[in-house]
Short mmCIF file of C-alpha atoms in Angstrom, two decimals:
data_model
loop_
_atom_site.label_atom_id
_atom_site.label_comp_id
_atom_site.label_asym_id
_atom_site.label_seq_id
_atom_site.Cartn_x
_atom_site.Cartn_y
_atom_site.Cartn_z
CA UNK A 2 -75.42 -10.20 0.55
CA UNK A 3 -74.22 -5.98 0.07
CA UNK A 4 -71.62 -4.50 -1.26
CA UNK A 5 -70.71 -3.74 2.54
CA UNK A 6 -69.26 -7.46 2.54
CA UNK A 7 -65.37 -7.51 3.01
CA UNK A 8 -64.01 -11.22 3.55
CA UNK A 9 -60.75 -10.13 4.76
CA UNK A 10 -62.84 -8.26 7.78
CA UNK A 11 -64.75 -11.31 8.78
CA UNK A 12 -61.69 -13.24 8.79
CA UNK A 13 -59.62 -10.56 11.31
CA UNK A 14 -62.94 -10.68 13.42
CA UNK A 15 -62.91 -14.39 14.37
CA UNK A 16 -59.24 -13.62 14.63
CA UNK A 17 -58.45 -16.95 11.86
CA UNK A 18 -55.34 -18.41 12.06
CA UNK A 19 -53.47 -18.03 8.55
CA UNK A 20 -51.00 -20.65 8.28
CA UNK A 21 -51.56 -23.10 5.54
CA UNK A 22 -52.51 -21.12 2.84
CA UNK A 23 -48.29 -20.85 0.94
CA UNK A 24 -50.13 -22.12 -2.54
CA UNK A 25 -47.36 -24.44 -4.20
CA UNK A 26 -46.07 -23.76 -7.13
CA UNK A 27 -42.69 -25.30 -9.35
CA UNK A 28 -42.26 -22.03 -10.88
CA UNK A 29 -44.05 -18.91 -11.31
CA UNK A 30 -44.10 -16.16 -14.50
CA UNK A 31 -44.46 -12.86 -13.66
CA UNK A 32 -45.19 -10.60 -16.79
CA UNK A 33 -45.05 -6.87 -16.61
CA UNK A 34 -48.63 -5.24 -17.79
CA UNK A 35 -49.72 -2.06 -17.41
CA UNK A 36 -52.96 -1.36 -15.69
CA UNK A 37 -56.18 -2.32 -15.17
CA UNK A 38 -56.48 -5.94 -15.28
CA UNK A 39 -60.00 -7.60 -15.92
CA UNK A 40 -61.08 -10.22 -12.80
CA UNK A 41 -59.37 -12.53 -14.77
CA UNK A 42 -56.52 -11.24 -15.62
CA UNK A 43 -55.37 -12.86 -18.58
CA UNK A 44 -58.46 -12.16 -20.38
CA UNK A 45 -57.90 -7.78 -19.91
CA UNK A 46 -58.17 -5.98 -23.09
CA UNK A 47 -54.13 -5.83 -23.12
CA UNK A 48 -53.15 -9.43 -23.38
CA UNK A 49 -52.56 -10.93 -26.76
CA UNK A 50 -53.56 -13.42 -27.87
CA UNK A 51 -50.49 -15.53 -27.88
CA UNK A 52 -50.33 -15.17 -24.37
CA UNK A 53 -53.54 -16.35 -23.97
CA UNK A 54 -53.26 -18.78 -25.52
CA UNK A 55 -49.90 -20.02 -23.53
CA UNK A 56 -51.98 -19.52 -19.95
CA UNK A 57 -54.79 -22.27 -21.28
CA UNK A 58 -52.35 -24.33 -22.43
CA UNK A 59 -49.53 -24.86 -19.46
CA UNK A 60 -52.98 -24.66 -17.14
CA UNK A 61 -54.88 -27.74 -19.20
CA UNK A 62 -51.69 -29.79 -18.93
CA UNK A 63 -51.78 -29.26 -15.49
CA UNK A 64 -48.24 -28.57 -14.59
CA UNK A 65 -47.83 -26.68 -10.78
CA UNK A 66 -46.54 -23.21 -13.00
CA UNK A 67 -48.11 -20.24 -12.34
CA UNK A 68 -48.70 -17.05 -14.22
CA UNK A 69 -49.23 -13.49 -12.26
CA UNK A 70 -48.61 -10.15 -13.55
CA UNK A 71 -46.90 -7.75 -12.36
CA UNK A 72 -46.99 -3.36 -12.23
CA UNK A 73 -44.69 -0.75 -10.90
CA UNK A 74 -45.24 2.90 -10.66
CA UNK A 75 -42.48 2.56 -14.05
CA UNK A 76 -44.27 0.47 -15.52
CA UNK A 77 -46.40 3.03 -18.05
CA UNK A 78 -43.26 5.08 -18.76
CA UNK A 79 -40.57 1.97 -20.37
CA UNK A 80 -39.85 1.51 -22.82
CA UNK A 81 -40.07 -2.75 -22.68
CA UNK A 82 -41.46 -5.33 -20.14
CA UNK A 83 -39.94 -7.76 -17.91
CA UNK A 84 -40.69 -10.81 -17.51
CA UNK A 85 -39.35 -12.60 -14.56
CA UNK A 86 -39.17 -16.62 -14.79
CA UNK A 87 -38.28 -18.35 -10.94
CA UNK A 88 -37.93 -21.50 -10.73
CA UNK A 89 -38.10 -23.96 -8.05
CA UNK A 90 -35.39 -26.80 -9.93
CA UNK A 91 -34.62 -28.93 -6.80
CA UNK A 92 -35.28 -32.04 -6.65
CA UNK A 93 -34.18 -32.48 -2.59
CA UNK A 94 -34.08 -29.90 0.64
CA UNK A 95 -35.32 -26.61 -1.30
CA UNK A 96 -32.98 -23.57 -0.74
CA UNK A 97 -35.39 -20.89 -2.81
CA UNK A 98 -36.20 -20.07 -5.52
CA UNK A 99 -33.93 -19.66 -9.53
CA UNK A 100 -33.92 -15.72 -10.62
CA UNK A 101 -34.50 -15.97 -14.90
CA UNK A 102 -35.47 -12.13 -15.89
CA UNK A 103 -35.74 -11.28 -19.01
CA UNK A 104 -36.80 -7.65 -21.77
CA UNK A 105 -38.63 -8.36 -24.33
CA UNK A 106 -40.07 -5.02 -26.50
CA UNK A 107 -43.70 -5.58 -26.62
CA UNK A 108 -45.77 -7.60 -24.18
CA UNK A 109 -46.35 -9.63 -27.92
CA UNK A 110 -42.78 -10.78 -27.60
CA UNK A 111 -43.41 -12.50 -23.77
CA UNK A 112 -45.23 -16.14 -25.12
CA UNK A 113 -42.46 -16.99 -26.80
CA UNK A 114 -40.49 -16.30 -24.54
CA UNK A 115 -41.85 -18.10 -21.79
CA UNK A 116 -42.56 -20.91 -24.08
CA UNK A 117 -38.89 -21.47 -25.32
CA UNK A 118 -37.80 -21.08 -21.69
CA UNK A 119 -40.34 -24.07 -20.84
CA UNK A 120 -39.26 -26.19 -23.47
CA UNK A 121 -35.90 -26.01 -22.23
CA UNK A 122 -33.71 -23.51 -23.73
CA UNK A 123 -32.25 -20.03 -23.32
CA UNK A 124 -33.90 -17.22 -24.13
CA UNK A 125 -31.23 -14.89 -25.50
CA UNK A 126 -33.85 -11.57 -24.00
CA UNK A 127 -31.84 -13.09 -20.78
CA UNK A 128 -30.53 -10.35 -18.36
CA UNK A 129 -27.76 -10.28 -15.99
CA UNK A 130 -29.27 -11.68 -13.04
CA UNK A 131 -28.75 -9.78 -10.31
CA UNK A 132 -28.92 -10.68 -6.88
CA UNK A 133 -32.53 -9.85 -6.18
CA UNK A 134 -35.96 -9.98 -3.57
CA UNK A 135 -38.55 -9.60 -5.11
CA UNK A 136 -42.62 -9.22 -3.18
CA UNK A 137 -45.80 -9.83 -4.82
CA UNK A 138 -48.50 -7.08 -3.16
CA UNK A 139 -51.68 -8.60 -4.26
CA UNK A 140 -53.66 -5.12 -5.16
CA UNK A 141 -56.34 -6.76 -7.55
CA UNK A 142 -59.69 -5.52 -6.51
CA UNK A 143 -61.18 -6.30 -10.02
CA UNK A 144 -60.49 -9.50 -8.91
CA UNK A 145 -62.04 -9.17 -4.83
CA UNK A 146 -62.18 -6.17 -3.18
CA UNK A 147 -59.99 -6.85 -0.38
CA UNK A 148 -57.02 -6.41 -2.69
CA UNK A 149 -58.19 -3.45 -3.43
CA UNK A 150 -59.08 -2.24 -0.04
CA UNK A 151 -56.00 -3.39 1.89
CA UNK A 152 -53.50 -4.45 -1.06
CA UNK A 153 -53.46 -0.61 -2.59
CA UNK A 154 -52.63 1.39 0.83
CA UNK A 155 -50.48 -2.12 1.67
CA UNK A 156 -48.33 -1.86 -1.47
CA UNK A 157 -47.73 1.65 -0.66
CA UNK A 158 -47.20 1.07 3.03
CA UNK A 159 -44.30 -1.39 1.28
CA UNK A 160 -42.48 1.51 -0.85
CA UNK A 161 -42.29 3.41 1.68
CA UNK A 162 -39.56 0.43 4.08
CA UNK A 163 -37.95 -0.74 1.09
CA UNK A 164 -36.68 3.63 0.50
CA UNK A 165 -36.63 4.09 4.46
CA UNK A 166 -34.58 1.23 4.21
CA UNK A 167 -32.58 1.96 1.58
CA UNK A 168 -32.34 -1.74 0.54
CA UNK A 169 -31.62 -1.34 -3.17
CA UNK A 170 -32.58 -5.76 -4.47
CA UNK A 171 -35.78 -4.98 -3.10
CA UNK A 172 -38.13 -4.55 -6.31
CA UNK A 173 -41.96 -3.97 -5.26
CA UNK A 174 -44.59 -5.11 -7.58
CA UNK A 175 -48.13 -5.00 -7.13
CA UNK A 176 -49.32 -8.64 -8.44
CA UNK A 177 -52.09 -9.79 -10.12
CA UNK A 178 -54.71 -12.76 -8.00
CA UNK A 179 -52.67 -14.85 -5.90
CA UNK A 180 -55.14 -16.77 -3.55
CA UNK A 181 -55.76 -15.19 0.29
CA UNK A 182 -57.71 -12.12 -0.77
CA UNK A 183 -59.39 -13.15 3.44
CA UNK A 184 -56.30 -12.54 4.80
CA UNK A 185 -55.01 -9.55 2.25
CA UNK A 186 -53.49 -7.46 2.44
CA UNK A 187 -51.46 -10.72 1.52
CA UNK A 188 -47.51 -10.51 -0.41
CA UNK A 189 -45.44 -13.68 -1.48
CA UNK A 190 -41.69 -13.04 -0.69
CA UNK A 191 -39.45 -13.96 -4.19
CA UNK A 192 -37.29 -16.40 -3.92
CA UNK A 193 -38.25 -17.80 -1.04
CA UNK A 194 -41.84 -18.10 -2.08
CA UNK A 195 -43.22 -17.93 1.73
CA UNK A 196 -47.25 -16.32 1.41
CA UNK A 197 -47.66 -13.42 3.87
CA UNK A 198 -50.92 -12.30 5.24
CA UNK A 199 -52.92 -9.81 7.65
CA UNK A 200 -49.65 -7.70 6.32
CA UNK A 201 -48.75 -4.73 9.04
CA UNK A 202 -46.21 -2.04 8.70
CA UNK A 203 -43.91 -3.35 11.98
CA UNK A 204 -43.73 -6.66 10.74
CA UNK A 205 -43.13 -6.74 6.54
CA UNK A 206 -39.77 -4.98 8.83
CA UNK A 207 -39.33 -8.02 10.00
CA UNK A 208 -39.97 -9.97 7.04
CA UNK A 209 -37.00 -7.85 6.15
CA UNK A 210 -34.59 -7.86 7.93
CA UNK A 211 -35.36 -11.26 10.01
CA UNK A 212 -34.79 -8.93 12.35
CA UNK A 213 -37.33 -7.97 15.58
CA UNK A 214 -39.76 -9.93 17.20
CA UNK A 215 -41.14 -13.39 15.24
CA UNK A 216 -43.78 -14.50 17.43
CA UNK A 217 -45.15 -12.57 14.85
CA UNK A 218 -45.05 -14.74 12.45
CA UNK A 219 -47.43 -16.59 13.63
CA UNK A 220 -50.04 -13.60 12.82
CA UNK A 221 -48.59 -12.98 10.16
CA UNK A 222 -47.15 -15.64 8.12
CA UNK A 223 -49.43 -18.05 5.57
CA UNK A 224 -46.78 -20.41 4.30
CA UNK A 225 -43.66 -21.65 2.63
CA UNK A 226 -45.03 -21.93 -0.93
CA UNK A 227 -42.86 -25.85 -1.22
CA UNK A 228 -43.91 -27.77 1.40
CA UNK A 229 -47.27 -29.17 1.42
CA UNK A 230 -50.31 -26.76 3.18
CA UNK A 231 -50.56 -29.68 6.24
CA UNK A 232 -47.32 -29.32 6.76
CA UNK A 233 -46.60 -25.58 7.00
CA UNK A 234 -48.10 -25.53 10.03
CA UNK A 235 -45.40 -28.13 11.62
CA UNK A 236 -42.39 -25.72 10.16
CA UNK A 237 -43.74 -21.72 11.02
CA UNK A 238 -43.81 -23.80 15.19
CA UNK A 239 -39.99 -25.13 13.88
CA UNK A 240 -39.43 -20.87 12.93
CA UNK A 241 -40.73 -19.61 15.85
CA UNK A 242 -37.87 -22.36 17.87
CA UNK A 243 -34.60 -21.58 15.89
CA UNK A 244 -35.15 -18.14 15.13
CA UNK A 245 -34.67 -15.51 11.87
CA UNK A 246 -31.95 -17.81 11.40
CA UNK A 247 -34.92 -20.62 9.79
CA UNK A 248 -34.55 -18.70 6.88
CA UNK A 249 -30.72 -19.59 5.56
CA UNK A 250 -31.80 -23.08 6.07
CA UNK A 251 -32.88 -25.94 3.23
CA UNK A 252 -36.12 -27.06 3.66
CA UNK A 253 -38.36 -30.15 2.76
CA UNK A 254 -41.53 -31.75 3.58
CA UNK A 255 -43.60 -35.07 3.30
CA UNK A 256 -46.44 -36.85 4.90
CA UNK A 257 -45.57 -39.70 6.81
CA UNK A 258 -49.10 -41.26 6.87
CA UNK A 259 -53.02 -40.53 7.04
CA UNK A 260 -55.12 -40.79 9.77
CA UNK A 261 -58.51 -40.63 7.61
CA UNK A 262 -60.29 -40.93 10.52
CA UNK A 263 -59.71 -38.09 12.78
CA UNK A 264 -58.37 -36.06 9.38
CA UNK A 265 -55.01 -36.18 10.78
CA UNK A 266 -50.87 -36.76 9.52
CA UNK A 267 -47.75 -37.85 10.60
CA UNK A 268 -45.45 -34.61 9.09
CA UNK A 269 -41.72 -34.98 8.48
CA UNK A 270 -40.04 -31.80 7.51
CA UNK A 271 -36.11 -31.63 7.05
CA UNK A 272 -34.04 -29.27 7.65
CA UNK A 273 -29.73 -28.30 6.42
CA UNK A 274 -28.36 -26.49 7.99
CA UNK A 275 -24.39 -25.32 7.96
CA UNK A 276 -23.44 -27.95 9.22
CA UNK A 277 -25.49 -31.20 9.51
CA UNK A 278 -29.27 -32.74 7.99
CA UNK A 279 -31.73 -32.26 10.76
CA UNK A 280 -35.43 -33.94 10.67
CA UNK A 281 -38.62 -33.41 12.71
CA UNK A 282 -41.70 -35.88 12.98
CA UNK A 283 -45.64 -34.04 14.40
CA UNK A 284 -48.47 -35.71 14.62
CA UNK A 285 -50.61 -33.45 12.54
CA UNK A 286 -54.27 -32.85 14.27
CA UNK A 287 -57.58 -31.27 13.04
CA UNK A 288 -57.57 -28.83 15.82
CA UNK A 289 -61.92 -27.35 16.14
CA UNK A 290 -61.32 -25.13 18.55
CA UNK A 291 -59.52 -22.80 15.56
CA UNK A 292 -61.39 -24.75 12.65
CA UNK A 293 -63.48 -21.84 11.46
CA UNK A 294 -66.39 -21.04 8.89
CA UNK A 295 -65.57 -18.62 6.82
CA UNK A 296 -66.81 -16.96 2.93
CA UNK A 297 -63.72 -17.74 1.46
CA UNK A 298 -64.07 -14.23 -0.34
CA UNK A 299 -65.90 -11.43 -1.06
CA UNK A 300 -67.77 -12.82 -3.97
CA UNK A 301 -68.75 -15.93 -2.21
CA UNK A 302 -72.51 -16.92 -1.76
CA UNK A 303 -71.53 -19.17 0.71
CA UNK A 304 -69.01 -19.94 3.64
CA UNK A 305 -66.99 -22.69 3.59
CA UNK A 306 -65.42 -25.12 6.29
CA UNK A 307 -61.35 -24.04 7.14
CA UNK A 308 -59.42 -27.22 8.38
CA UNK A 309 -56.59 -25.73 10.84
CA UNK A 310 -53.72 -28.85 12.85
CA UNK A 311 -52.12 -27.96 15.61
CA UNK A 312 -48.46 -29.61 15.95
CA UNK A 313 -48.54 -32.73 18.93
CA UNK A 314 -45.94 -35.48 19.90
CA UNK A 315 -43.09 -33.48 18.11
CA UNK A 316 -39.79 -36.10 17.55
CA UNK A 317 -36.39 -34.27 16.87
CA UNK A 318 -33.85 -36.46 14.97
CA UNK A 319 -30.32 -35.76 14.00
CA UNK A 320 -28.36 -37.85 11.39
CA UNK A 321 -25.01 -36.28 12.28
CA UNK A 322 -25.40 -37.51 15.61
CA UNK A 323 -27.06 -40.67 17.59
CA UNK A 324 -29.12 -38.48 19.43
CA UNK A 325 -32.84 -38.31 20.16
CA UNK A 326 -34.66 -35.86 21.51
CA UNK A 327 -38.36 -37.02 22.87
CA UNK A 328 -41.74 -35.73 22.38
CA UNK A 329 -42.26 -33.53 24.27
CA UNK A 330 -45.68 -31.16 24.91
CA UNK A 331 -45.82 -28.15 23.36
CA UNK A 332 -45.12 -24.44 24.79
CA UNK A 333 -45.09 -26.14 28.35
CA UNK A 334 -42.02 -27.98 28.56
CA UNK A 335 -38.46 -28.65 28.50
CA UNK A 336 -36.75 -30.85 25.82
CA UNK A 337 -35.57 -34.05 27.29
CA UNK A 338 -32.20 -34.87 25.25
CA UNK A 339 -31.02 -39.02 25.05
CA UNK A 340 -28.05 -40.13 24.74
CA UNK A 341 -26.62 -43.41 23.76
CA UNK A 342 -23.46 -43.67 25.98
CA UNK A 343 -24.28 -47.03 26.79
CA UNK A 344 -26.47 -50.52 25.41
CA UNK A 345 -28.70 -50.03 28.60
CA UNK A 346 -29.16 -46.39 27.07
CA UNK A 347 -30.17 -47.45 24.66
CA UNK A 348 -32.32 -50.24 24.89
CA UNK A 349 -34.32 -47.97 27.63
CA UNK A 350 -34.21 -44.51 24.42
CA UNK A 351 -36.08 -47.10 22.14
CA UNK A 352 -38.69 -47.84 24.45
CA UNK A 353 -39.38 -44.41 24.95
CA UNK A 354 -39.39 -43.93 20.94
CA UNK A 355 -42.25 -46.90 20.62
CA UNK A 356 -43.49 -44.91 23.83
CA UNK A 357 -44.34 -41.76 22.59
CA UNK A 358 -44.71 -42.49 18.72
#
């Protein structure tokens, strides 16, 4: 392999479907830190031993906590260092991570503040929690060349778009590695916890404003970090159906049943909006036409298989009304609605439901 190999170019060349690559974490700990960063960010020279030890301790505990370094143009000149902690405390449906923001005098104080928070205490350096949207763009070129080649130019584009749109509550950060370098430029949108890749100016503007062609998400949406990877393709299918309104819904998902013989699943996705709670179930089947073998990073020695799933036999269930949407072929026919108006119709619907299953 030569230095001319870029994993993101190969992924784009084969038109890889990037859905299902959003990583699931309960908590993000974002630490403002000056550049440059080593390939393993927390081995960088400016990281104090107490913080390095804390990161290792949390990793060994296998808690779903992700530490990331962040940086902006003001970091180098700031008197203090920010810590942003995004925490998912929801037990049922997810409506966004809860943000806690702290200012410390220097990076040596970070470990103590984070330890206190993770122990359930309230550090006294927490600042007023004004609503904000923090978008992390991976520019970690020492970890993977594609994050520098595509991440840095996109970071500049993203800053420009936010400025043009005068979005004062949106902060754009350079970030250390969070996966998906072959999808560079890649980003995490918090507090939603949604992952994106292959971003450009047009798609990013749509994501920021939640307007424009929703179909762009077929190319740039990696998935929601609160859903299992396999279910993320089902959520994307529903986003395309419901449009940008979907982003205001609370969502939860689970794998109901696995089919080891064909790498398939039965998945359920539940969402809440103003008028009630609803659920979809579908079969998720390995899609051989989209599954690819690629080098997952610029430094990979061999190819890996990246399994993709298709959504089949989609059913809709309403917990508010006695309605059932009968299974229908995706992309082809309209939804058939079976209404339970008489006992005869009820029996017919039950038979139809058994046939679909």
